[in-house]
Structures are given as structure tokens and as C-alpha cells.
C-alpha atoms as a printed R data frame, in Angstrom:
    type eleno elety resid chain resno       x       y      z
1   ATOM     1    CA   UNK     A     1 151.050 250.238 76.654
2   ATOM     2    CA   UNK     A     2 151.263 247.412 74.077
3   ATOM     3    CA   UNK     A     3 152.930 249.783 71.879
4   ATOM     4    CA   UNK     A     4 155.608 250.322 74.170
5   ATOM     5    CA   UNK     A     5 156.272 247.204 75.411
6   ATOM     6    CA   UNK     A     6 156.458 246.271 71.617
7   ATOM     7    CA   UNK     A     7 159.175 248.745 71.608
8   ATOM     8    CA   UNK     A     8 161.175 247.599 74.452
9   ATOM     9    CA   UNK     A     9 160.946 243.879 73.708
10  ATOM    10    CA   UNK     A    10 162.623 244.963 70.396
11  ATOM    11    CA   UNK     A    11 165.069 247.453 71.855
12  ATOM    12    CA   UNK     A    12 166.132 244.037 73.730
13  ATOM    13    CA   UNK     A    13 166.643 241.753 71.158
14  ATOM    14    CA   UNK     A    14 168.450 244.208 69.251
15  ATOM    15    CA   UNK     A    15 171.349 244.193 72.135
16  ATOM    16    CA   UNK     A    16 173.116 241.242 69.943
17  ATOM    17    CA   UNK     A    17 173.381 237.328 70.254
18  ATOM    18    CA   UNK     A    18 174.832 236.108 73.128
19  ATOM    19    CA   UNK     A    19 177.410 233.941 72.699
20  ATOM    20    CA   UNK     A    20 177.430 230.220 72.500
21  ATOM    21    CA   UNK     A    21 177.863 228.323 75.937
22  ATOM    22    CA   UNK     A    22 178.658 224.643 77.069
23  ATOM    23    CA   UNK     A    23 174.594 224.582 77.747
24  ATOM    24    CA   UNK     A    24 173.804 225.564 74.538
25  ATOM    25    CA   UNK     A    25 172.797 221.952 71.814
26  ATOM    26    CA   UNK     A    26 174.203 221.613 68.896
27  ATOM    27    CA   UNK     A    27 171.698 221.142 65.852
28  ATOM    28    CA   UNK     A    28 172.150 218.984 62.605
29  ATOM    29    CA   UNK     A    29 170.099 220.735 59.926
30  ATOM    30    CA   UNK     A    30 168.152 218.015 57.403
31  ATOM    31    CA   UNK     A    31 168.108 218.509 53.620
32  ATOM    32    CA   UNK     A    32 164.782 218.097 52.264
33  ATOM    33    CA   UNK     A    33 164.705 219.406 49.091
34  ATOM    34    CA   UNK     A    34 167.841 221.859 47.333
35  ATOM    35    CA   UNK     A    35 166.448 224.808 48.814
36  ATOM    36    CA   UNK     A    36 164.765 223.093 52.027
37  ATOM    37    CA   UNK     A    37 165.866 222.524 55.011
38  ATOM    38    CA   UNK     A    38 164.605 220.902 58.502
39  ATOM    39    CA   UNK     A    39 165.675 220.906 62.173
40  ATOM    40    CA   UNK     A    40 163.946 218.450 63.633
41  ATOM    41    CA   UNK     A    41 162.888 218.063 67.597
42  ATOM    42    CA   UNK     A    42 162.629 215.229 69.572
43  ATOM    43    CA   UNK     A    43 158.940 213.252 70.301
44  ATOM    44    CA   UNK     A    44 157.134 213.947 73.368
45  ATOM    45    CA   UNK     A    45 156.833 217.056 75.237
46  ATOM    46    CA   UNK     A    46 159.480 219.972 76.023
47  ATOM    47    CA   UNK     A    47 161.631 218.583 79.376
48  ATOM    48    CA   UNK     A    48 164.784 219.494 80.881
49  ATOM    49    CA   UNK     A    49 166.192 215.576 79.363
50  ATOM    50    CA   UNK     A    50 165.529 217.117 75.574
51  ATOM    51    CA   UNK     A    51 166.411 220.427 76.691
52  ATOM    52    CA   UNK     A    52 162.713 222.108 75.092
53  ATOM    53    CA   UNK     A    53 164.197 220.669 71.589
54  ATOM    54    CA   UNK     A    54 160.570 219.174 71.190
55  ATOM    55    CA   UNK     A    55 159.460 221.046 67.573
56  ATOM    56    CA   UNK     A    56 160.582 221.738 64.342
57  ATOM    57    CA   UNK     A    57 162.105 224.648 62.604
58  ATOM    58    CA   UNK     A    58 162.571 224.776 58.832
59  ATOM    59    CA   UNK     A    59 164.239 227.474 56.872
60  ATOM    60    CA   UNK     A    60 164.961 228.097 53.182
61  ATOM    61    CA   UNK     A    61 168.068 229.377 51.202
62  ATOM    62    CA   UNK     A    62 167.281 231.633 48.341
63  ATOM    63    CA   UNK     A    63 169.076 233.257 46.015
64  ATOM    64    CA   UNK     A    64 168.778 236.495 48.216
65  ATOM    65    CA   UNK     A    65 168.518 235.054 51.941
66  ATOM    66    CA   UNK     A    66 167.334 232.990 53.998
67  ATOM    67    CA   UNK     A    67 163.473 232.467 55.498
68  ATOM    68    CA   UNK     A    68 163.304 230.492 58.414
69  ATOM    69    CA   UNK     A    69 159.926 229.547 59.952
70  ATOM    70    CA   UNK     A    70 159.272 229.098 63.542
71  ATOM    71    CA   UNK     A    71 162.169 229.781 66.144
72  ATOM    72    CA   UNK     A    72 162.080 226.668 68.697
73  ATOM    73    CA   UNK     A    73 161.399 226.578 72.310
74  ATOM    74    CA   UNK     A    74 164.159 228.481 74.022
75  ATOM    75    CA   UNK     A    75 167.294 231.647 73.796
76  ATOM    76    CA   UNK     A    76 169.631 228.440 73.710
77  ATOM    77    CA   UNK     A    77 167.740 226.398 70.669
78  ATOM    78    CA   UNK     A    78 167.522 230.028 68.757
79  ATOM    79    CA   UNK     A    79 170.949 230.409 68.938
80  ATOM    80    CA   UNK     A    80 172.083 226.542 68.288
81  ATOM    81    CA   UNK     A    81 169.204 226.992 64.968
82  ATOM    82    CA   UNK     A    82 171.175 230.178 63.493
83  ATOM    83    CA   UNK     A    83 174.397 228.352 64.378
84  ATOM    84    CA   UNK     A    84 172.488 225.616 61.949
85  ATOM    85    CA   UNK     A    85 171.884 227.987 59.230
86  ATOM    86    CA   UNK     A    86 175.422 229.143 59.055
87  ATOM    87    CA   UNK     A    87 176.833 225.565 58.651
88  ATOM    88    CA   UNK     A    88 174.432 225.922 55.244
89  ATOM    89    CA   UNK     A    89 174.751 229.307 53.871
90  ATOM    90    CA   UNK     A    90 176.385 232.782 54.636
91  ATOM    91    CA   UNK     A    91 173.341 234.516 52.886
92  ATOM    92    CA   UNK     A    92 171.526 236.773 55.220
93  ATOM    93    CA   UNK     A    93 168.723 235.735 57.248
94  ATOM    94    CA   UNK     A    94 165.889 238.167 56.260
95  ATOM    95    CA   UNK     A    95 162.488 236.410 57.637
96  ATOM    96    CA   UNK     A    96 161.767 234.593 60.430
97  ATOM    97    CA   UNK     A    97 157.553 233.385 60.057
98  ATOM    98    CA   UNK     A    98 156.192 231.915 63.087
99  ATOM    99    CA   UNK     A    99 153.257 229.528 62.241
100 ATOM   100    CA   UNK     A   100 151.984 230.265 65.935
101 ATOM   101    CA   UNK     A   101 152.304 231.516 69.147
102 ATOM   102    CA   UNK     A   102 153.268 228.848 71.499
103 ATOM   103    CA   UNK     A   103 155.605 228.414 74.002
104 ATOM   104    CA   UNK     A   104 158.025 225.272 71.568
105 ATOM   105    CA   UNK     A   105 157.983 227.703 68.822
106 ATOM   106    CA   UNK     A   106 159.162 231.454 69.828
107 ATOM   107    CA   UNK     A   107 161.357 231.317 72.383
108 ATOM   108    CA   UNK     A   108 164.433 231.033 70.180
109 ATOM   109    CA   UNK     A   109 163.452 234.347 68.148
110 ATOM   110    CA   UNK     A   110 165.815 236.824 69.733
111 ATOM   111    CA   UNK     A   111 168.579 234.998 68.570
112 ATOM   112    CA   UNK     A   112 167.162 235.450 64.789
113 ATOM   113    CA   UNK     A   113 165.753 238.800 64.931
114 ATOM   114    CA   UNK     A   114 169.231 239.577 66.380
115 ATOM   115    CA   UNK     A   115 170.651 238.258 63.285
116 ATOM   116    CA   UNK     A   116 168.595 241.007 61.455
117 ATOM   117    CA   UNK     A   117 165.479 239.079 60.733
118 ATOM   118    CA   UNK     A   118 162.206 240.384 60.248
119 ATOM   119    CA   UNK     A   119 159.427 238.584 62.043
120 ATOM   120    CA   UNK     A   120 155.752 237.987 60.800
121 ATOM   121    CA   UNK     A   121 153.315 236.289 62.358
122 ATOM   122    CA   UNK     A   122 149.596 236.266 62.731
123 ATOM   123    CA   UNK     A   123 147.574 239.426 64.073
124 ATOM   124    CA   UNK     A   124 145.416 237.269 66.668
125 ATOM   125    CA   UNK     A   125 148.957 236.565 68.257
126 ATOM   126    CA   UNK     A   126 149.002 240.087 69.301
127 ATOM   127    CA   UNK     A   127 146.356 238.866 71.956
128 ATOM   128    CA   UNK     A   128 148.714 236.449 73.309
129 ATOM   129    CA   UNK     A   129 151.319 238.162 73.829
130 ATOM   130    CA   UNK     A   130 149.229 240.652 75.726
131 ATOM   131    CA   UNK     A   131 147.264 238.076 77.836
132 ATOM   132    CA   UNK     A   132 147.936 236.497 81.252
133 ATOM   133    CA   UNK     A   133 148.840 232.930 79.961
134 ATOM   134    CA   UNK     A   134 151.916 234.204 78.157
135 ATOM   135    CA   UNK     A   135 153.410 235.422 80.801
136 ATOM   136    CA   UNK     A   136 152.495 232.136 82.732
137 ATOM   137    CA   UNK     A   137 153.733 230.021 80.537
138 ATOM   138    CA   UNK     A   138 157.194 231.990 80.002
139 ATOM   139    CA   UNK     A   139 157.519 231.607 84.030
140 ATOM   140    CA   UNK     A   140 156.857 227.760 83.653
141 ATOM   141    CA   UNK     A   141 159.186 226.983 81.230
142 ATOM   142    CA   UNK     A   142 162.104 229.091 82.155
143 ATOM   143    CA   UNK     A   143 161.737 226.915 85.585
144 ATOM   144    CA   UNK     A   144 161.513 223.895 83.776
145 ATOM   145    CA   UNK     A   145 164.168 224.582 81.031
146 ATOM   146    CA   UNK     A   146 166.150 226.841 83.821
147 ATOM   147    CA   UNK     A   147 169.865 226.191 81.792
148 ATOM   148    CA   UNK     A   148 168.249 227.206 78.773
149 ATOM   149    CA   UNK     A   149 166.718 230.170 79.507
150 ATOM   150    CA   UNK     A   150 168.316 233.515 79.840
151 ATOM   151    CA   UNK     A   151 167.552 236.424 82.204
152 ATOM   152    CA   UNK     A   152 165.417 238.732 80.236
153 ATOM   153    CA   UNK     A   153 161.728 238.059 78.121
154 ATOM   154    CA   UNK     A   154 162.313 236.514 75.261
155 ATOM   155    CA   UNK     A   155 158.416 236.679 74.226
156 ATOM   156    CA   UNK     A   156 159.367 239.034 71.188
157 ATOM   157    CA   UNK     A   157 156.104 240.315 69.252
158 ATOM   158    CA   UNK     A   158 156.056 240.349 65.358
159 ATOM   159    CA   UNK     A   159 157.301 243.293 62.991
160 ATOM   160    CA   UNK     A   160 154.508 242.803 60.573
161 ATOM   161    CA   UNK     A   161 151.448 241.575 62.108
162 ATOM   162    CA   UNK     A   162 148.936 239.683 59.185
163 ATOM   163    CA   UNK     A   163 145.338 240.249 59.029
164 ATOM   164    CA   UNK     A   164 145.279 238.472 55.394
165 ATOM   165    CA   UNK     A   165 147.005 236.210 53.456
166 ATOM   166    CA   UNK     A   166 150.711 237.122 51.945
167 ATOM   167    CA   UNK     A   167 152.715 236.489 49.283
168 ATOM   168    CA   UNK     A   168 156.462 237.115 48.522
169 ATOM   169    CA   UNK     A   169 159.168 236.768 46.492
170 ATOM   170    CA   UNK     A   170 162.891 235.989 47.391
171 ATOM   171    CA   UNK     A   171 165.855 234.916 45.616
172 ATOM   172    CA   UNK     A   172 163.994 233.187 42.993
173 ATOM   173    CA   UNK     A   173 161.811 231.238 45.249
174 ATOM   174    CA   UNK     A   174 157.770 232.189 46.192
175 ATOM   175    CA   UNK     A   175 156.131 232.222 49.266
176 ATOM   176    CA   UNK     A   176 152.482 232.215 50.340
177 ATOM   177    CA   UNK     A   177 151.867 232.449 53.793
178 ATOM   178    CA   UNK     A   178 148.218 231.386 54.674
179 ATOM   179    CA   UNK     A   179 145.808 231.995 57.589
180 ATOM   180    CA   UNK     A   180 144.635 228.580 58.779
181 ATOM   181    CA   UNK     A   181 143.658 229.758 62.397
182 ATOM   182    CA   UNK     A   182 141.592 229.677 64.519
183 ATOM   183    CA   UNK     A   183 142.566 225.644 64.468
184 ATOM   184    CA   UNK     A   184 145.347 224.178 67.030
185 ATOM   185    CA   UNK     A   185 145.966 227.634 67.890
186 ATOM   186    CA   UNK     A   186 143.755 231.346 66.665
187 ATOM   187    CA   UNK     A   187 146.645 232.266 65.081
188 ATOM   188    CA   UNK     A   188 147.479 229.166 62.786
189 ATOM   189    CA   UNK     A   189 149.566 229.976 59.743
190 ATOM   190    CA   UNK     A   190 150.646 227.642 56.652
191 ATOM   191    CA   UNK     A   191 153.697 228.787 54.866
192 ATOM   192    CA   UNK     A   192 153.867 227.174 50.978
193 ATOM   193    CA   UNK     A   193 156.327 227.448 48.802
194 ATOM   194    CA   UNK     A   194 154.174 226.751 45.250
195 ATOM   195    CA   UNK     A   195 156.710 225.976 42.803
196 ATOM   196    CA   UNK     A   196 158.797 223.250 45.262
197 ATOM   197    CA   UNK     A   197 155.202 221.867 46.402
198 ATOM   198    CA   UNK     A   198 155.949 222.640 49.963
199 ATOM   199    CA   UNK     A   199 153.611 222.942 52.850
200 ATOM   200    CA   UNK     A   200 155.146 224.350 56.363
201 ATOM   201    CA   UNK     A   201 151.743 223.138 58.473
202 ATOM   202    CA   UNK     A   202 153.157 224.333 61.894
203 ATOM   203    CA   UNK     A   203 151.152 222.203 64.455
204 ATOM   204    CA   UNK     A   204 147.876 222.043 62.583
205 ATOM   205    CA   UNK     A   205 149.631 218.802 61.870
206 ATOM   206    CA   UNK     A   206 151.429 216.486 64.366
207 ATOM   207    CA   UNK     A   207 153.536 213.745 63.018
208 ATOM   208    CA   UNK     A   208 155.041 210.952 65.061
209 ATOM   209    CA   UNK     A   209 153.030 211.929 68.753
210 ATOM   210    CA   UNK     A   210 150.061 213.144 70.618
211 ATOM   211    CA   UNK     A   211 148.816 216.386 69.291
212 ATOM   212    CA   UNK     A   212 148.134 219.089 72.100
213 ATOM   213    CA   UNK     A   213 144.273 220.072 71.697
214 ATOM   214    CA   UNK     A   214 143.775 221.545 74.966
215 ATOM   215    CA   UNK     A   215 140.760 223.563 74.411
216 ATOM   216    CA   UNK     A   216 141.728 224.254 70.464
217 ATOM   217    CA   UNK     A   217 138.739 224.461 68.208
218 ATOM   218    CA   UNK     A   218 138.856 221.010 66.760
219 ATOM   219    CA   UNK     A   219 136.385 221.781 64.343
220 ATOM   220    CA   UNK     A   220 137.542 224.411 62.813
221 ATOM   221    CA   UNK     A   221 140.857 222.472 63.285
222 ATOM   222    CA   UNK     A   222 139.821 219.635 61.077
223 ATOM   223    CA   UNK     A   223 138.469 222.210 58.231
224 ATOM   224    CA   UNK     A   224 142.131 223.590 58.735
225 ATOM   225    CA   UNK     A   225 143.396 220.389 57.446
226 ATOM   226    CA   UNK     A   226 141.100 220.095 54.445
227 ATOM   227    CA   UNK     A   227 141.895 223.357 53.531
228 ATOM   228    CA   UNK     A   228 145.773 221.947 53.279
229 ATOM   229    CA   UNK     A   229 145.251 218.961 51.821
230 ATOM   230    CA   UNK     A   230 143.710 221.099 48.663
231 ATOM   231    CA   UNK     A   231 147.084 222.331 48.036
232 ATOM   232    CA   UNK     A   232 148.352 219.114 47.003
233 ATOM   233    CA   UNK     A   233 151.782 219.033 48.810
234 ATOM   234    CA   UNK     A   234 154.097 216.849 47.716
235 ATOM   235    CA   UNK     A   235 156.312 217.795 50.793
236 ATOM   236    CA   UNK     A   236 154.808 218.258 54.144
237 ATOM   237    CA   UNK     A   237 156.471 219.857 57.121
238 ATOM   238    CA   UNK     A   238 154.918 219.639 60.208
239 ATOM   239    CA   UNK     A   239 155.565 221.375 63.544
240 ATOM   240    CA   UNK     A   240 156.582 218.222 65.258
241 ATOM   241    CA   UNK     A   241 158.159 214.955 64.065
242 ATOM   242    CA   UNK     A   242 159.221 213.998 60.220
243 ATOM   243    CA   UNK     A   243 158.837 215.583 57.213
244 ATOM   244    CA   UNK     A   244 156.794 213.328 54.341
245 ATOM   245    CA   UNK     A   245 156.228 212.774 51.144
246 ATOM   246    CA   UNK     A   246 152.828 211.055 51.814
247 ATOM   247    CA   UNK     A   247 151.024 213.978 53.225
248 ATOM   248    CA   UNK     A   248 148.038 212.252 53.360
249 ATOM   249    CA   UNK     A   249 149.596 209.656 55.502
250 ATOM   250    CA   UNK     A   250 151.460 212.008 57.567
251 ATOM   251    CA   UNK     A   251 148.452 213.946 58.403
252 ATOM   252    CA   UNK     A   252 146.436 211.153 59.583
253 ATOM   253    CA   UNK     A   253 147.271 210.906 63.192
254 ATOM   254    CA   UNK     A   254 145.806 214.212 63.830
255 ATOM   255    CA   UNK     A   255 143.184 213.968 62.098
256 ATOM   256    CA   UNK     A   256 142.077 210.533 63.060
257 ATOM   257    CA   UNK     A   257 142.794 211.821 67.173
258 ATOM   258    CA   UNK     A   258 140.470 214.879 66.377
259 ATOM   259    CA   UNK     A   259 137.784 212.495 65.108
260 ATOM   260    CA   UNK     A   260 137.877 210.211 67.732
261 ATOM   261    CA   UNK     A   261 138.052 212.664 71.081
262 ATOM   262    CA   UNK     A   262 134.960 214.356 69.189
263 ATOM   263    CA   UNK     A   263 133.284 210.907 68.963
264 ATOM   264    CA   UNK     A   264 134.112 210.146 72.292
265 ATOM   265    CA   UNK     A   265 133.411 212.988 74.297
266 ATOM   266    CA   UNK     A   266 130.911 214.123 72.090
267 ATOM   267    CA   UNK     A   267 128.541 210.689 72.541
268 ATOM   268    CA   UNK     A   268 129.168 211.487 76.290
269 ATOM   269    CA   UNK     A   269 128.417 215.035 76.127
270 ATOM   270    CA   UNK     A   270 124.851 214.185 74.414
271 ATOM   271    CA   UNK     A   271 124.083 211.747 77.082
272 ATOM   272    CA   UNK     A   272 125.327 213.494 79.417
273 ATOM   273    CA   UNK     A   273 127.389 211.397 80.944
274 ATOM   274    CA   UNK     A   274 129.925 212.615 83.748
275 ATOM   275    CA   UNK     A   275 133.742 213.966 82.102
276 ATOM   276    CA   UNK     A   276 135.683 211.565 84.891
277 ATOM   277    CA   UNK     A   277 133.400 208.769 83.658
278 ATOM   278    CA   UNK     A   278 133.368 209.330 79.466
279 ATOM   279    CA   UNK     A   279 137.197 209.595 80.018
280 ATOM   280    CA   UNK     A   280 137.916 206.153 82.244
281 ATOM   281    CA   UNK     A   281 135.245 203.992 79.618
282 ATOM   282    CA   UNK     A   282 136.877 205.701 76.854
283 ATOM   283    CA   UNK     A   283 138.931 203.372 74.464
284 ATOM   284    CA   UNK     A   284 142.787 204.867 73.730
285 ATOM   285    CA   UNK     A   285 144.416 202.047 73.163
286 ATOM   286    CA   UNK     A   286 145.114 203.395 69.442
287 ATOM   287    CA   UNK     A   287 146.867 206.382 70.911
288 ATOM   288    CA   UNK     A   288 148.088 204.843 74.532
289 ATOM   289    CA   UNK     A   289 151.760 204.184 73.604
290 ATOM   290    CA   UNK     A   290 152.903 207.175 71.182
291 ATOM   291    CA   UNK     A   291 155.007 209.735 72.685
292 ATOM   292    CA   UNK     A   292 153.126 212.466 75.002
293 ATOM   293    CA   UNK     A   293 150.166 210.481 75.184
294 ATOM   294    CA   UNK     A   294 150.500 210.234 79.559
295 ATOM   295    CA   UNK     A   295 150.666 214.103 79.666
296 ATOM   296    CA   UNK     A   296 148.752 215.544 76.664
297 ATOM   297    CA   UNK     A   297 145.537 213.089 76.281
298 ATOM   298    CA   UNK     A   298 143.799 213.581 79.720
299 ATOM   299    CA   UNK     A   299 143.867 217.529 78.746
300 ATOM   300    CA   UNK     A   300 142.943 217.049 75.334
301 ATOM   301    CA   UNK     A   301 139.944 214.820 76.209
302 ATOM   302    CA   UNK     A   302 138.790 217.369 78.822
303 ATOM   303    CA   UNK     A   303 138.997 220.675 76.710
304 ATOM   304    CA   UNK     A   304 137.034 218.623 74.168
305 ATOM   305    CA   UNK     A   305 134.670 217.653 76.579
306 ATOM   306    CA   UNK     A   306 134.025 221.242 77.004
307 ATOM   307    CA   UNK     A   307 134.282 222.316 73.259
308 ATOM   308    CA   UNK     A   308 131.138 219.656 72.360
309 ATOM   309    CA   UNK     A   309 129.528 221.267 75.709
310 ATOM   310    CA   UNK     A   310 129.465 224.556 73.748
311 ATOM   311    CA   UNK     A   311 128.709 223.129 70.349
312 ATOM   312    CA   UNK     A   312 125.748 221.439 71.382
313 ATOM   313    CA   UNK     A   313 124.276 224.804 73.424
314 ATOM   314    CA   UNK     A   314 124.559 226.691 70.409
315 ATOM   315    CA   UNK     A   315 122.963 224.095 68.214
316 ATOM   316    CA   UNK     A   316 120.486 224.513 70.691
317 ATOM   317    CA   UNK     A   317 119.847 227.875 70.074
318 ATOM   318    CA   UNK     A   318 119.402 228.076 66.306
């Protein structure tokens, strides 16, 4: 069954771009480095005001192509990003790498596998993609986004599924792409780009807002961030907001939030204090005013609340 709905989604997204309509934003592509290049979306959460422009997409001109990585949050934002790419090169787009599986990231993707990209992504999206909540989530925001969406599935699964790192070469420039996951999402990737000393994070890093946590593994999540601070980027691209050349700065706000919801709910969790009542004494006045606090923290807290729930049980049993 997966194999073949694999094969239809495909068969679909091989029909051709549709072309560009009034609805359809118009994107101004950033230059980061000679070969680097950033889209970036607005703060806050994906809404009909910013159109589900609410993450970042990068790509990269080689000598030999172009790899772009992550495909924003609707049909309309894929085709406005390889719009974006054309206003920088002609060279062919060959890779599209998504860093994860949700909802702000893959939506655009038929409109680059259509322009004769090949997609990788993590194997542990394959369970996504097969699950109930994609489909949910596909039905929420094609209500919210409604002229942005298109009739058809744009949930699009990968051409080369990773179960290990990879490494490539194109046009003179290198690519690693590493597993980071399970963190913000199980199917985290980091794509690097050694010799420029550029780090794609995805959303293992939020820059600039609220990171979703939901019920994310923010342990894990936080050994996620070590692990790409040891590369030593001196450019750092995250999946929302800015790009920096302070990484360690940059990176702070998530890390710091992780910290402190562990802190928070996990002292509550340990005295087992009541979720409604950890949450109202809770302090977030460091947090309160950046964008997507009002819709993002309350969940975040909560899923934590639950994560420490199940760290502390299996403390218990060792």
C-alpha cells in the first residue's frame, strides 16, 4: 500500500508546475554567502495574513545545479521559491533535502520535484507520511491557507529515504547531510556544507520566536544542539527567522526555552504538582512577548509536562 501510494503521489507531481496566479507571493531570495542563499519567512505561526510564509528555505548554486533544502509551507510558496531560484541561476535544480517532516516545510515540494528535483529526506519520515496526523494536518492547513492550497495532496514522500549519514559532491561544493533526529522532530536532519562553514539546522534551532516542542523529545533535542555546535559553524541557518554569524548566540533561544520548560515542569512533575497549576505559577515573562508565544507555549509546556512524566517512570525503573 505505501508503495503504491508512493507511486501515485509521484505520478502527481510529475503532471508539471502549475502556473503562477494573482494568489501566488512573490519571494526575495537573501545572499548569504557566494554560493548561499536564504528565503526567509515571517515570525510567528503559519496564518492566512502571512499566507503559511512562516519558515525558511535555503538553496545553493553550484557549479553543476542547484540544492535547495526544505520546500515551505504550501503549492503556492513552492512555486513563488523556484520562481526565487530562477531570478539567481538557470542551472538545474537537482536536490531538494527536507530537514523534516512538518507541515511549514513540505508543502511547496511538488513545485520542485516538478522542476526535476530529487528529494531526500529522513527514513523515520516514512512513518509520517503514513500516519493519521499527516493527513490531519494537510486537512487543517489547506482550510486555513484555503487560497494557497491546490486541489490534490501535496504530501510528496522522498526518492531516497536515509537511514545514515550522506555525503555528496556537486559543482565543486560538498555536502554532508546529518541525522540529528529524534530532536524537534524523529526525523531531524542537518545539512553542512564543510568547506563554506555552513550549518542548515532546520528547526532544531529557532531564531527570532517560540520554538514548537509539542511533545518533541527535548532531551534528546538539546544533545541535538551540542552535537551542532561541534561543527563550528561560522554560518548558521535555521528553519525559522535570520541567518547568523554568532551561532552560539543564535542558538540560544532554543536552547535556553528547552532548559527552562524542563526546569519548570520538571520541578512540578517531581512534586507532583497539578499541569493547570505548574503552568499558571510558572514564570514566562522571558518568553511572553516574542512572536508565537500565545499559541505555541501552553502546548509546549504541556507535552513537556508529559515528557518529564515519562522520564521520571523510567528512572524509576532502572
Amino acid at each position: 500500500m505505501a508503495r503504491a501510494l508512493a507511486t501515485l503521489l509521484a505520478a502527481l507531481a510529475a503532471a508539471g508546475p502549475a502556473p503562477a496566479r494573482a494568489a501566488d507571493p512573490v519571494l526575495a531570495p537573501i545572499r548569504l554567502a557566494p554560493r548561499v542563499w536564504l528565503v526567509q519567512g515571517d515570525p510567528g505561526v503559519a496564518s492566512a495574513a502571512n499566507r503559511g510564509f512562516n519558515s525558511n528555505a535555503a538553496f545553493v548554486v553550484t557549479g553543476d545545479g542547484v540544492v535547495v533544502i526544505d520546500a515551505l509551507g504550501t503549492p503556492a510558496l513552492g512555486r513563488a521559491l523556484v520562481r526565487a531560484i530562477r531570478k539567481v541561476t538557470r542551472q538545474p535544480i537537482r536536490r531538494v533535502i527536507l530537514t523534516h517532516y512538518h507541515a511549514d516545510h513540505v508543502y511547496g515540494l511538488g513545485a520542485l520535484k516538478a522542476a526535476g528535483a530529487e528529494v531526500w529526506a529522513s527514513a523515520e519520515g516514512r512513518a509520517y507520511l503514513e500516519g493519521e496526523e499527516a493527513a490531519k494536518r494537510l486537512e487543517q492547513r489547506r482550510e486555513a491557507l484555503a487560497p494557497w492550497f491546490d486541489a490534490g495532496n501535496p504530501l510528496l514522500p522522498a526518492d531516497r529515504w536515509l537511514d545514515a549519514d550522506a555525503a555528496f559532491e556537486l559543482g565543486g561544493a560538498r555536502f554532508e547531510v546529518v541525522r540529528l533526529g529524534p530532536a524537534h522532530s524523529p526525523e531531524d536532519l542537518m545539512v553542512v556544507l564543510p568547506d563554506d562553514g555552513v550549518v542548515f539546522s532546520g528547526d532544531v534551532i529557532f531564531a527570532g520566536r517560540i520554538p514548537f516542542v509539542g511533545e518533541a523529545d527535548s532531551r534528546r533535542w538539546l544533545a541535538a544542539i551540542d552535537r551542532l555546535l561541534e561543527r563550528r559553524p561560522k554560518l548558521l541557518v535555521s528553519g525559522h527567522g535570520p541567518a547568523s554569524r554568532d551561532p552560539a548566540t543564535h542558538l540560544a533561544l532554543t536552547r535556553d526555552y528547552l532548559r527552562h520548560l524542563r526546569a519548570v515542569m520538571g520541578a512540578a512533575v517531581q512534586d507532583l504538582v497539578p499541569f493547570e497549576e505548574a503552568y499558571a505559577a510558572a514564570d514566562w515573562s522571558a518568553y511572553a512577548k516574542l512572536p508565537a508565544f500565545e499559541p505555541a507555549n501552553r502546548i509546549n509546556a504541556y507535552g513537556t509536562y508529559l515528557t518529564m512524566e515519562r522520564e521520571m517512570l523510567e528512572a524509576g525503573r532502572r
